[in-house]
Structures are given as structure tokens and as C-alpha cells.
Coordinates of C-alpha atoms in Angstrom, one line a residue:
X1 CA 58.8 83.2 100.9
X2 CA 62.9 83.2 101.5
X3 CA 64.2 86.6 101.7
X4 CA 67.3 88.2 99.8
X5 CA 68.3 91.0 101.9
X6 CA 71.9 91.2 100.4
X7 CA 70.1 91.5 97.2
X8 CA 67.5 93.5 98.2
X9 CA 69.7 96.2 99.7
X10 CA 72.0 96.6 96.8
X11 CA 69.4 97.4 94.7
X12 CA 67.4 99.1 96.8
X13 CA 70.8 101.6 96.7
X14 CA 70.6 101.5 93.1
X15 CA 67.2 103.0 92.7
X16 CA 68.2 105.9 95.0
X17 CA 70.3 107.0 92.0
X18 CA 73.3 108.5 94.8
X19 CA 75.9 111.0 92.8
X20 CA 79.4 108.8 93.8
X21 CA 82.0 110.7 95.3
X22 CA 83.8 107.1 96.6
X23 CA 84.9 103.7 95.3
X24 CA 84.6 102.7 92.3
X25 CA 85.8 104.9 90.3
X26 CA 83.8 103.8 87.6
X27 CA 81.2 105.7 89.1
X28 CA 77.7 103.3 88.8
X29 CA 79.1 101.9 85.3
X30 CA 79.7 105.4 83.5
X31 CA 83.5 104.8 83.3
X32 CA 82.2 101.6 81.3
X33 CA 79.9 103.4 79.0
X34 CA 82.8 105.7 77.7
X35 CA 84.0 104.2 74.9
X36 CA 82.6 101.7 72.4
X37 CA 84.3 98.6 73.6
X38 CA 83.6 99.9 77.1
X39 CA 80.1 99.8 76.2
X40 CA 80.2 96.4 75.0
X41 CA 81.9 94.7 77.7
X42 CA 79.3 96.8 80.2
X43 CA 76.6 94.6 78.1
X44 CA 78.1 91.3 78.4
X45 CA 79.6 91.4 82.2
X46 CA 77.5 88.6 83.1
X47 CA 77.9 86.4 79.8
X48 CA 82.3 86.9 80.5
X49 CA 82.1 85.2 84.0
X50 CA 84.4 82.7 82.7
X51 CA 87.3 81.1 83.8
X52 CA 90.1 79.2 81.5
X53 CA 88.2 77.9 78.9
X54 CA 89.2 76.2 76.0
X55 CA 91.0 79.4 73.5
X56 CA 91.1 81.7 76.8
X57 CA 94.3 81.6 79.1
X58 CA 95.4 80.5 82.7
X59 CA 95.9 83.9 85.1
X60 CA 98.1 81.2 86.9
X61 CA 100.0 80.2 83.7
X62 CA 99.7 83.2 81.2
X63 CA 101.0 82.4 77.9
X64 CA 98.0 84.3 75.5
X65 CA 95.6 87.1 76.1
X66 CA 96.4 87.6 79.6
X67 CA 99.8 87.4 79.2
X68 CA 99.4 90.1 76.5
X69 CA 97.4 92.3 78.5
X70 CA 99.7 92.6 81.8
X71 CA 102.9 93.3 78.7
X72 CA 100.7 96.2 77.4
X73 CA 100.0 97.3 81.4
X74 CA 103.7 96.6 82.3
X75 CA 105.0 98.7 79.4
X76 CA 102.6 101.6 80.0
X77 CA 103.5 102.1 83.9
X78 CA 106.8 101.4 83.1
X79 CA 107.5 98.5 85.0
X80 CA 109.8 95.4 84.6
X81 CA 106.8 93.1 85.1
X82 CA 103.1 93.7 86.0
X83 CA 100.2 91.4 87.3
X84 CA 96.9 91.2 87.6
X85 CA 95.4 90.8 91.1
X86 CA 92.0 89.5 91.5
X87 CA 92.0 89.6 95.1
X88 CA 92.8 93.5 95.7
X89 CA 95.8 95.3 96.7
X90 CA 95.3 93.3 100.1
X91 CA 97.0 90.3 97.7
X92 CA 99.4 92.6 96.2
X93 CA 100.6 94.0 99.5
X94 CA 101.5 90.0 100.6
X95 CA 102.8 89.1 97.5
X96 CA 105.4 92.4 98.0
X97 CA 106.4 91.7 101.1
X98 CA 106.8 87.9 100.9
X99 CA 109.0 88.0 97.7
X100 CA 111.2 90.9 99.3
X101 CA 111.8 89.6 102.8
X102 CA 113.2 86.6 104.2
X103 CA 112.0 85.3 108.1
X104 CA 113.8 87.5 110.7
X105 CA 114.6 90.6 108.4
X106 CA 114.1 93.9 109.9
X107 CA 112.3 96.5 107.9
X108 CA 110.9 100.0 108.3
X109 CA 107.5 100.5 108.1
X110 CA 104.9 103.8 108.0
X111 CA 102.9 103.3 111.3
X112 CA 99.6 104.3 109.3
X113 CA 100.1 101.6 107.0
X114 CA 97.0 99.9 105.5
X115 CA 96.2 96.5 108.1
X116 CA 97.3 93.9 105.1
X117 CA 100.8 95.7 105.8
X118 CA 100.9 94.6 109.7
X119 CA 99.2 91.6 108.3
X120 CA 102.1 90.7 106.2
X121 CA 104.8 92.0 108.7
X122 CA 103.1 89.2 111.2
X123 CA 102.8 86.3 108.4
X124 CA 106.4 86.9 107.3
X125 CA 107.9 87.1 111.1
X126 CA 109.4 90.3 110.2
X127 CA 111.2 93.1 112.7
X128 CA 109.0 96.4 112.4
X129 CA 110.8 99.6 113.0
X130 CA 108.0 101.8 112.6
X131 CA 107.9 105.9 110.8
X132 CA 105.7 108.4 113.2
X133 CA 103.1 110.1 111.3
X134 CA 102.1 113.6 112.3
X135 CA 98.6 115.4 112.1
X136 CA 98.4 118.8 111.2
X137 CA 97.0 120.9 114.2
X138 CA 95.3 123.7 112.5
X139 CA 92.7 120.8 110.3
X140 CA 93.3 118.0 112.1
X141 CA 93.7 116.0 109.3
X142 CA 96.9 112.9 109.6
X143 CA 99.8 113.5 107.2
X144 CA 102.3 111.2 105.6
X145 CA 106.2 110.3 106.6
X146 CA 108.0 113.1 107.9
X147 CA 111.5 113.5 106.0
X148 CA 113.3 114.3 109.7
X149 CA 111.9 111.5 111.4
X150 CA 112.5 109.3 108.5
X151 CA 116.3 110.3 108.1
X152 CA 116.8 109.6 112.2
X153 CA 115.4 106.2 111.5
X154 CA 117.4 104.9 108.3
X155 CA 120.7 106.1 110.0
X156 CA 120.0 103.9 112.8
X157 CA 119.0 101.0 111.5
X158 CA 121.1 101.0 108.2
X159 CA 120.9 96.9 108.2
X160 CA 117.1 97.3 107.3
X161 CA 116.3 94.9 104.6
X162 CA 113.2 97.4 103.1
X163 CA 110.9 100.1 103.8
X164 CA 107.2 99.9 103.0
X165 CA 105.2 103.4 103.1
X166 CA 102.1 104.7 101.4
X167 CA 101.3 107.1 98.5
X168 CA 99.2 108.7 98.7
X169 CA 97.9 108.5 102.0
X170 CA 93.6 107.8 102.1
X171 CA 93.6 111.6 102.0
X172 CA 95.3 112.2 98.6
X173 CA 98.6 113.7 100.7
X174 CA 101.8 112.6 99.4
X175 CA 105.2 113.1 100.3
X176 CA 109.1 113.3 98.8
X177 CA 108.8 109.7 97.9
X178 CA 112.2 110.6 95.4
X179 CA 113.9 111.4 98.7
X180 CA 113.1 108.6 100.5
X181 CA 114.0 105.9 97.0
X182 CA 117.5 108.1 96.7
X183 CA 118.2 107.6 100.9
X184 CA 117.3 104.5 100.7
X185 CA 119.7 103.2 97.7
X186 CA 123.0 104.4 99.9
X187 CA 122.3 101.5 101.7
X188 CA 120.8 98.7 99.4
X189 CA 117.3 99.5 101.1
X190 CA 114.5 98.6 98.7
X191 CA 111.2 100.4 98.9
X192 CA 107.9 99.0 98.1
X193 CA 105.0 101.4 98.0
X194 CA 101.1 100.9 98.8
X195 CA 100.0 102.8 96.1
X196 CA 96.3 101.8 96.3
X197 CA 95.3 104.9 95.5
X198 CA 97.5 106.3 93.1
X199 CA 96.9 104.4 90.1
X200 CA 95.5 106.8 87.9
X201 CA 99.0 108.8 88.9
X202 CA 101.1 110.1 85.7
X203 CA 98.3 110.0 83.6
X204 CA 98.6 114.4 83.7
X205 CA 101.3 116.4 84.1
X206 CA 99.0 117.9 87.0
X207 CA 98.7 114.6 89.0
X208 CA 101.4 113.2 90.9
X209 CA 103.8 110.8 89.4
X210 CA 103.5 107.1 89.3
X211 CA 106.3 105.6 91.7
X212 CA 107.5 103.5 88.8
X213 CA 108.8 106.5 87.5
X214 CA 110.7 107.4 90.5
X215 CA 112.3 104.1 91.2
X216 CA 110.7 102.2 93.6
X217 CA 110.8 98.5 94.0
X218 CA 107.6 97.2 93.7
X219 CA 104.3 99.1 94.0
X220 CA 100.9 97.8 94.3
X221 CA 97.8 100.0 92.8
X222 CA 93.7 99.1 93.0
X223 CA 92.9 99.7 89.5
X224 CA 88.6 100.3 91.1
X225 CA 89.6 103.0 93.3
X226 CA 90.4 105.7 90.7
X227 CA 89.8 103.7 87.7
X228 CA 87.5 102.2 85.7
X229 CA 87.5 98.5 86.9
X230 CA 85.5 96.2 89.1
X231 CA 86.1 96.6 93.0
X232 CA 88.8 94.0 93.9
X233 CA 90.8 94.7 91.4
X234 CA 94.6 95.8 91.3
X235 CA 98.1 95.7 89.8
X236 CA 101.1 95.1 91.3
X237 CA 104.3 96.5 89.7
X238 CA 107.6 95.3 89.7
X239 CA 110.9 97.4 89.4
X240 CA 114.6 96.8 89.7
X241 CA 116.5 94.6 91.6
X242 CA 113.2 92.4 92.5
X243 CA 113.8 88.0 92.3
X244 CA 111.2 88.0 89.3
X245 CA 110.5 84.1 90.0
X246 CA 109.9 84.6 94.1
X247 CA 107.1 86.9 93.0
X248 CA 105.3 85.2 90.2
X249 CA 105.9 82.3 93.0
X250 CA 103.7 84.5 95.7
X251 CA 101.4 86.4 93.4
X252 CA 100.0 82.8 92.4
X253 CA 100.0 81.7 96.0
X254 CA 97.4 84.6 97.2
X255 CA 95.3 84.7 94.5
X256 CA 92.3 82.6 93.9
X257 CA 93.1 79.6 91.5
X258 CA 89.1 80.3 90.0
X259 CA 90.0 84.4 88.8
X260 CA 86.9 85.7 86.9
X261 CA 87.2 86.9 83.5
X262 CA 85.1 90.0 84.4
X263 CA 87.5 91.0 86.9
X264 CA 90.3 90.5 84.4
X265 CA 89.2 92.1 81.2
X266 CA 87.6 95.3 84.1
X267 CA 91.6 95.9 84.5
X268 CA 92.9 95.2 80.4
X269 CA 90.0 97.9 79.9
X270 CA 91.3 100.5 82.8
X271 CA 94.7 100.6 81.3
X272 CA 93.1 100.8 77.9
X273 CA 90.8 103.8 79.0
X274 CA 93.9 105.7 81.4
X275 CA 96.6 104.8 78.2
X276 CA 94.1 106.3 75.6
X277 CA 92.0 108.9 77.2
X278 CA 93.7 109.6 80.7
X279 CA 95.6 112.6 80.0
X280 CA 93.0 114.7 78.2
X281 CA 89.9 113.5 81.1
X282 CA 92.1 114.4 84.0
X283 CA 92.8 117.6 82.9
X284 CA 89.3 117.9 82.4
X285 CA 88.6 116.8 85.6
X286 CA 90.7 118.6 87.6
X287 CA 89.6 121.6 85.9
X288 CA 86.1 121.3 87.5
X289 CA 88.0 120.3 91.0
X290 CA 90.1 123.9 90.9
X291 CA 86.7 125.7 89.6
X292 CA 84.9 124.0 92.7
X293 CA 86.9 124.3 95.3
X294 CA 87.1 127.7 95.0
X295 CA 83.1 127.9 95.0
X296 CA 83.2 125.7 97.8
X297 CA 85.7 127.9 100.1
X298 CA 83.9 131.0 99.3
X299 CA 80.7 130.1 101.0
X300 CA 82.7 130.3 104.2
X301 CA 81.2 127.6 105.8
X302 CA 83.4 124.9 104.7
X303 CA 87.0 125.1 103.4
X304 CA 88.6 122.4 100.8
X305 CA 92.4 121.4 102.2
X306 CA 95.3 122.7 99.1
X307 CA 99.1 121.9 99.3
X308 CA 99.8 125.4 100.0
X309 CA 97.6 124.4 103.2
X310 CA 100.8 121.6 103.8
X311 CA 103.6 124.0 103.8
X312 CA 102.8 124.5 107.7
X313 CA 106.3 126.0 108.6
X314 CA 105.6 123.8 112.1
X315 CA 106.0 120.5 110.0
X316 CA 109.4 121.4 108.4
X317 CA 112.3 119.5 109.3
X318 CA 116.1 120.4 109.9
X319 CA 117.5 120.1 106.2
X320 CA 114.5 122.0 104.8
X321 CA 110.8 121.0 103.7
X322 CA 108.6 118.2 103.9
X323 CA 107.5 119.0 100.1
X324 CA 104.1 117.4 100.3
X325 CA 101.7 117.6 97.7
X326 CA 98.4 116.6 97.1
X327 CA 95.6 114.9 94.6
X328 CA 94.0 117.1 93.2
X329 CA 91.5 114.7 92.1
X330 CA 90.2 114.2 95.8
X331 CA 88.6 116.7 98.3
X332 CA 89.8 116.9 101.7
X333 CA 87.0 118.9 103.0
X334 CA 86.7 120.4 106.0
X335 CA 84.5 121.5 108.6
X336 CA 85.8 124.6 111.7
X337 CA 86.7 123.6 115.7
X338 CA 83.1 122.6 117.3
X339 CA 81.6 121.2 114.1
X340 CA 81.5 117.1 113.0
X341 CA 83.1 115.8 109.6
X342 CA 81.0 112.4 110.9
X343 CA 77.4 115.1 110.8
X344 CA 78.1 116.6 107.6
X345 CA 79.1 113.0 106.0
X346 CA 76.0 112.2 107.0
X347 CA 74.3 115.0 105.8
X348 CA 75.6 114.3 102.4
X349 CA 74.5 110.5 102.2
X350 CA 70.9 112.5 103.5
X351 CA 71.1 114.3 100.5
X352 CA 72.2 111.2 97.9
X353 CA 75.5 112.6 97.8
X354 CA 78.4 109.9 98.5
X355 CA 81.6 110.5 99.9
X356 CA 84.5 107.5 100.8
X357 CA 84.6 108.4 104.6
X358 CA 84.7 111.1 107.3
X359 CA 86.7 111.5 110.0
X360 CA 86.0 113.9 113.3
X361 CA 86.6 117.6 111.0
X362 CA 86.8 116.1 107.7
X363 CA 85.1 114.4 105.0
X364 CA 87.0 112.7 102.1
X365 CA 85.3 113.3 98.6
X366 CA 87.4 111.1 95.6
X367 CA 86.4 112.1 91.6
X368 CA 87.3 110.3 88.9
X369 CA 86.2 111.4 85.3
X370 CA 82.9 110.0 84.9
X371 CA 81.9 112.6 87.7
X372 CA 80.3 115.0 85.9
X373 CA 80.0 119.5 86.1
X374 CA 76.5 118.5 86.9
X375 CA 78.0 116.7 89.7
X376 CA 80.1 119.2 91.2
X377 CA 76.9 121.7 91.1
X378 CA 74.8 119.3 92.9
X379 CA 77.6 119.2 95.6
X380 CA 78.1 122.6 95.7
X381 CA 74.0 123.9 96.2
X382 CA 73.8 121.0 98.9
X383 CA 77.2 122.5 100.9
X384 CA 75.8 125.9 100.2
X385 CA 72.1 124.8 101.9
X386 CA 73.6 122.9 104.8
X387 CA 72.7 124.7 108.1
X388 CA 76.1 124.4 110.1
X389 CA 74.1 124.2 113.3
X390 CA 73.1 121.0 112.6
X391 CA 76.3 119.8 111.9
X392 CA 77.9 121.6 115.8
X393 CA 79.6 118.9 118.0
X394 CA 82.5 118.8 120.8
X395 CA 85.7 119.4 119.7
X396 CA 87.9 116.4 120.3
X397 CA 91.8 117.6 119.7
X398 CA 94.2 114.9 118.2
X399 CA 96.7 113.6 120.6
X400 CA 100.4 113.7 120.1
X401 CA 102.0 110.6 121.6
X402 CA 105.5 108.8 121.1
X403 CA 105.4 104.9 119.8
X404 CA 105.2 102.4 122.6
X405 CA 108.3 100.4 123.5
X406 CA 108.2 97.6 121.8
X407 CA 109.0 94.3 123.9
X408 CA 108.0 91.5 121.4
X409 CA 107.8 91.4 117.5
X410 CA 103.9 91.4 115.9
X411 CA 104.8 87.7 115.3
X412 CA 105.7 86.8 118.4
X413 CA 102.1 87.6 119.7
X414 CA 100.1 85.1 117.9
X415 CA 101.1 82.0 119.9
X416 CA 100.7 83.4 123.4
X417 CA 98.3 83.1 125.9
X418 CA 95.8 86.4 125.9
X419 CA 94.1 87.9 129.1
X420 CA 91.2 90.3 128.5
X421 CA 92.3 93.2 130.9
X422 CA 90.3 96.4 131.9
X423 CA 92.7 99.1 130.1
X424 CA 92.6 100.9 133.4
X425 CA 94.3 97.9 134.9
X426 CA 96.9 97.0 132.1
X427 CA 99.7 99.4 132.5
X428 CA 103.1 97.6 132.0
X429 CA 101.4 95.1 130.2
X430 CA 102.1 94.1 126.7
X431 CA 99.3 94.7 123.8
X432 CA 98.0 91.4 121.9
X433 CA 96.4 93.9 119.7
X434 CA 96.1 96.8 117.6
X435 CA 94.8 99.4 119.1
X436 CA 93.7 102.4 117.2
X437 CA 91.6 105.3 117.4
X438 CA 89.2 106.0 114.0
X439 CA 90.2 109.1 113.6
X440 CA 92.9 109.4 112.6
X441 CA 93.4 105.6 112.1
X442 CA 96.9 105.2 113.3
X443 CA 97.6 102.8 115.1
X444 CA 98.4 103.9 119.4
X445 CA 99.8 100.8 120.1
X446 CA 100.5 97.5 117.7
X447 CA 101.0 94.0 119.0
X448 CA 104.0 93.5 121.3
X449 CA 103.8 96.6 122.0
X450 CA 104.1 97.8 125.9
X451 CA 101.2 99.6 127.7
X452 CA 102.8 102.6 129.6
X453 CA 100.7 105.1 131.8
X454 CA 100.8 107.3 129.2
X455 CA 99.9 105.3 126.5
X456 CA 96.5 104.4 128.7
X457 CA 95.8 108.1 129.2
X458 CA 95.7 108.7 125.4
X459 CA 93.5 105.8 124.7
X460 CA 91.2 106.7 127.4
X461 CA 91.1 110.3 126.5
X462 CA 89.6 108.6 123.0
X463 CA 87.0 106.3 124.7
X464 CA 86.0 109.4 126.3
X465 CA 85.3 111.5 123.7
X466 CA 83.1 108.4 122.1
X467 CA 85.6 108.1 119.5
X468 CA 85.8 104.6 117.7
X469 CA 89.1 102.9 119.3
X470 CA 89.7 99.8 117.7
X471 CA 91.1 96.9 119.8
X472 CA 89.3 98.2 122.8
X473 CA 86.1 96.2 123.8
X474 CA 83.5 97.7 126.7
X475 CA 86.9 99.3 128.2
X476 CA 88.9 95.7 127.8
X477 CA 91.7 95.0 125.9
X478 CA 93.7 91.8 125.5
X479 CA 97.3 91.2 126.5
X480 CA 99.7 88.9 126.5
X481 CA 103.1 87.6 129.1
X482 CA 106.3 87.8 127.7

């Protein structure tokens, strides 16, 4: 008999009944089964995988329903025009950066930028400048732009065409993004903002607020990450001073001609359910957060990241404070010097608990409101049972490291010869490839990118310490001649 392992394994995870702290944030179909018409379209997911039927509409050519449903989206995140994207914030990210920049432009970019970022950058033949991100030393955990570093950069390179950064960062940490919009206006600098995980922001007076709201450009959201739609789904945003018909132009050019109506009508209902019920449920919800956290921190084994835990006086800058905040909708949760964020992630799944991801001292937890008290409890007795022993490794400190010189543009890469190289052997040599150590997932080196002594040492310090290094295979690494 043929097999069906894809099958077989998804619903083999199905019986196991997990508690979801991760993507989707429908959580298993609750966020569906909240309201009546939520219910019915949870029924019928199947019956709606329809494309444009007669009495439907055209994603591609929107003059109906869909049209109607991204004016009701565009109107409640305050945008000049909104889309649909059926091919995830990966789609929205190109689309941004295509309609934006022109071949050649230079623009500033947040090195820990998602990969359809550097993606884009290479596609577009754009000039990189990039942002250093810090980490904070006392939790190892990486943290967003810093406004210093940011201020050196704009000032000298004030013929930048854009800047692209990310907020909130994978861990729920944002920073001054209404600095960074009013710096960058002196100098006719837009700003377009990876927002895949903020799209549930402004919903409460307690969350963050959307970047719409704070002027940026353009700004991409995944509806499934904190919302109630199907994974691969996501909105892109459009602000002032955007060319409206360069990006309806691009959106239809990376998105599939054949979008499914189940994908669609997962996003009409996500705005529905955030426009109609967001601000009461995320109160709610971070309610239980607070409430937890605090039982969480008191066991004294583990201790749950706050923004007061971001005011390090270390990461201020010369005209005064970083001003990060954080989701409060999402656990950074952390484990003391000597002891694994990978082992206790692990310990979770064990334990049919969830969470997104771990990196070497902390594990990433992401709630939306169809987590429930009962939830949080379950969390909480599974932390408070965990014996820390099991969870004892070797400390591996972040390294701090300057940005490589760069010799070539990311574009510039692509049609060169490569040589596989041991690393040991390719000092002065110029990276084909990204090469980045997971954690903290920023990139060490990007393509074009020179190989210094130095830059070697930190790489090899991560092989070392068995840390995942990305773009280093059995100690090679590709590079190319200028």
C-alpha cells in the first residue's frame, strides 16, 4: 500500500492535542470557532477552495467582494491602500522593496532583517548600508536598532533612498520607530517596516501601536502569526508618498495568479474578529500574561524578560534612551548562565506544550486570545515541575563583532565564480554567502562581504561551541574573486 507520510504526520500531531504557544495564532481552529460566522466558515473551509468563479472576484483585478474587503482592512489600519497577500509577508516584503527602489539605489537596512529582506536587496541590485544590532549581555537575548548607531548612519549617508527595519523583532522587542520615521523625513528617507509580527498592534491601548499610525511608508503584517487566519497569509499597507500603481504593479507580480478563497476570506475574517472584538480579548489576554509572568518569575527557576529588563543603562545612547518596549502578548522566557533555552524548548514539546522557537538561554512563547487561563496553568505546573538539572549545558557567550568590510554589493555575488574554502583558509577572501550563527540569527557576514582574521575567529568560536552557523558546511564556506 502507498504511504502518506506528510499526511500521516500532520495528523498524527493533531491527535497529540499540543497547547499552542506558536504560529497560527488561530490556535488549532479556536480563533475560528469564536464567533458565529467564524464558525461557519471553520465548517466550510474545504467547500470555499475556490478561485474566481462566476459572481466571485479577481485578487488580481478586484472590483467586488475583494475589493470591498481590503477598503474595510485599509480603512481600519489606517492605511492609503491595503492588500491581500496570499503568499506571506515573504511576497509583501518584495513587493515593498520593488515599488520603492529603483536598480543602484542605496538604502539602509537592519542587519537582522528577515532573509526575504537580503533577498529583495539582491533581486533589486540595491546598495546595503547595514544598522548593527546589539544583544543584551546580562540575557543574551538580540535587540532591535540602536538610536546612536542609527543616527551615525543616516548622517552619513543622507542620499539613502529608504530604510527597511523590523518591528517587532521575533522576540516581541521594539524600538523608537517614531524617532526613526521623524529622522528619516529631514531627508526625504522613506521607511518601510517588516511588521510580520505586529499585526494585531493597536488593537489595545496596552499593545504597541500599529506603524500606520506613526507614519511609515509601507508596512507588511502576516495576518496567521497573531491573528486568526490561515498560515501564509498577510497584508501589506501602504502610506504616504508611495507610487500607488508601481505597487499594485508588484503585488500582482509575486503573488500566485490561482489565490484560494480560503486564504482570502481567513484574512476578511481576521480584520473582522481584531476590528470587532480585538480590543476587549487583548486586554483579556494580557491580563493572564501579567498574572503569569509573575507566577512564572516567582518559582525562581526561570525568569520572563519585561521592558523595565530593556532600560539596561549599558545600551543607552548619547542623546538619551533607546526607549524599547515590548509585546506583552509574547514570553521571552529565560533560563540562568550554564542552562539550555534549546533543553527546556524541548522539554516543553516533551510535555505537549508548543513554543515558536528557542535560542541558547531563551525560549520564545507567542499567545494570542484563543489561549486560554487553562492554558497558562498548564504552562505554569510544567515550568514549576521541570528539574533544571536536566536542562544544565555549557555556557556559550554571544560575541560582539564589527560588520565586515564590504568589497562587493549582495548583487554583485550571484554571477561569480564560487570556491568552496576551508574557513580556516579564507581570510581576505570575499563571502558568497550568508553566514550566520542560530543564535542569535544575525547575520556575521553577508555576501560581498570580506573575511578578516577576526571575522574567522568569531565564526569558529560558533562552530566550536556546536552552535548552528548557517553558510558554513563541515568547516567550508564558499567565496568568490572580485
Amino acid at each position: 500500500m502507498s504511504r502518506l507520510p506528510l499526511v500521516d504526520g500532520v495528523l498524527k500531531y493533531i491527535r497529540e492535542k499540543n497547547i499552542s504557544f506558536c504560529m497560527p495564532g488561530h490556535k488549532g481552529g479556536l480563533g475560528f470557532l469564536k464567533t458565529g460566522k467564524g464558525r461557519e466558515l471553520y465548517n466550510n473551509f474545504i467547500k470555499g477552495d475556490i478561485t474566481e468563479v462566476d459572481g466571485l472576484d479577481n485578487l488580481h483585478h478586484s472590483e467586488g467582494i475583494i475589493k470591498e474587503s481590503q477598503q474595510l482592512l485599509s480603512d481600519y489600519y489606517g492605511s492609503i491602500k491595503s492588500y491581500f497577500l496570499v503568499n506571506g509577508s515573504t511576497s509583501g516584503n518584495l513587493a515593498m522593496i520593488f515599488s520603492s527602489f529603483n536598480e543602484g539605489d542605496k538604502i539602509i537596512v537592519e542587519r537582522n532583517c528577515h532573509r526575504s529582506i537580503f533577498n529583495g536587496i539582491i533581486m533589486r541590485k540595491l546598495k546595503p548600508v547595514y544598522i548593527k544590532n546589539k544583544t543584551h549581555s546580562k540575557y543574551d537575548a538580540p535587540l532591535p536598532l540602536d538610536k546612536g548607531h542609527f543616527l551615525n548612519l543616516v548622517n552619513e549617508n543622507k542620499d539613502a533612498k529608504g530604510i527597511v527595519v523590523t518591528y517587532p523583532s521575533y522576540y516581541g522587542i521594539c524600538f523608537d520607530l517614531p524617532y526613526v520615521i521623524e529622522v528619516a523625513k529631514k531627508y526625504n528617507i522613506k521607511v518601510l517596516v517588516d511588521s510580520a509580527h505586529g499585526a494585531h498592534f493597536g488593537a489595545n491601548k496596552l499593545l504597541p501601536e500599529n506603524p500606520l499610525k506613526m507614519g511609515a511608508n509601507m508596512v507588511v503584517m502576516s495576518a496567521h502569526k497573531t491573528l486568526p487566519s490561515l498560515t501564509q497569509t498577510a497584508f501589506l499597507h501602504v502610506g504616504k508618498g508611495v507610487n500607488i500603481s508601481k505597487v499594485d504593479f508588484y503585488v500582482s507580480a509575486f503573488l500566485s495568479t490561482s489565490p484560494s478563497y480560503m486564504l482570502l476570506c481567513s484574512m476578511d475574517y481576521a480584520r473582522y474578529y481584531i476590528q470587532e472584538y480585538g480590543e476587549s480579548d487583548y486586554g483579556e489576554l494580557i491580563k493572564l500574561c501579567v498574572l503569569y509572568r509573575e507566577k512564572i518569575n516567582s518559582l525562581g527557576k526561570f525568569y520572563i524578560i519585561g521592558e523595565k529588563d530593556l532600560q539596561d543603562a549599558t545600551l543607552n545612547y548619547s542623546h538619551g534612551s533607546n526607549n524599547y518596549t515590548i509585546d506583552l502578548t509574547r514570553y521571552i522566557l529565560n533560563v540562568p548562565k550554564g542552562y539550555s533555552g534549546h533543553k527546556l524548548l524541548k522539554y516543553l514539546r516533551v510535555n505537549k506544550i508548543q513554543a515558536e522557537m528557542s535560542d541558547s538561554r531563551n525560549v520564545i512563547l507567542i499567545f494570542s486570545p484563543f489561549n486560554t487561563q487553562e492554558d497558562f496553568q498548564n504552562l505554569y505546573i510544567v515550568l514549576k515541575n521541570c528539574d533544571m538539572n536536566d536542562l544544565k549545558d555549557k555556557y556559550i557567550s554571544l560575541m560582539k563583532y564589527d560588520i565586515p568590510i564590504s568589497t562587493m554589493f549582495p548583487y554583485e555575488v550571484m554571477d561569480r565564480k564560487k570556491t568552496t574554502l576551508q574557513l580556516k583558509d579564507s581570510e581576505n577572501k570575499i563571502s558568497a554567502v550568508e553566514i550566520v550563527p542560530y543564535p542569535p540569527g544575525i547575520p556575521i557576514v553577508v555576501p560581498g562581504e570580506r573575511l578578516s582574521k577576526k571575522t574567522i575567529a568569531v565564526i569558529e568560536y560558533y562552530v566550536q561551541c556546536n552552535v548552528t552557523v548557517l553558510g558554513i558546511n563541515n568547516g567550508k564556506v564558499a567565496t568568490v574573486e572580485k
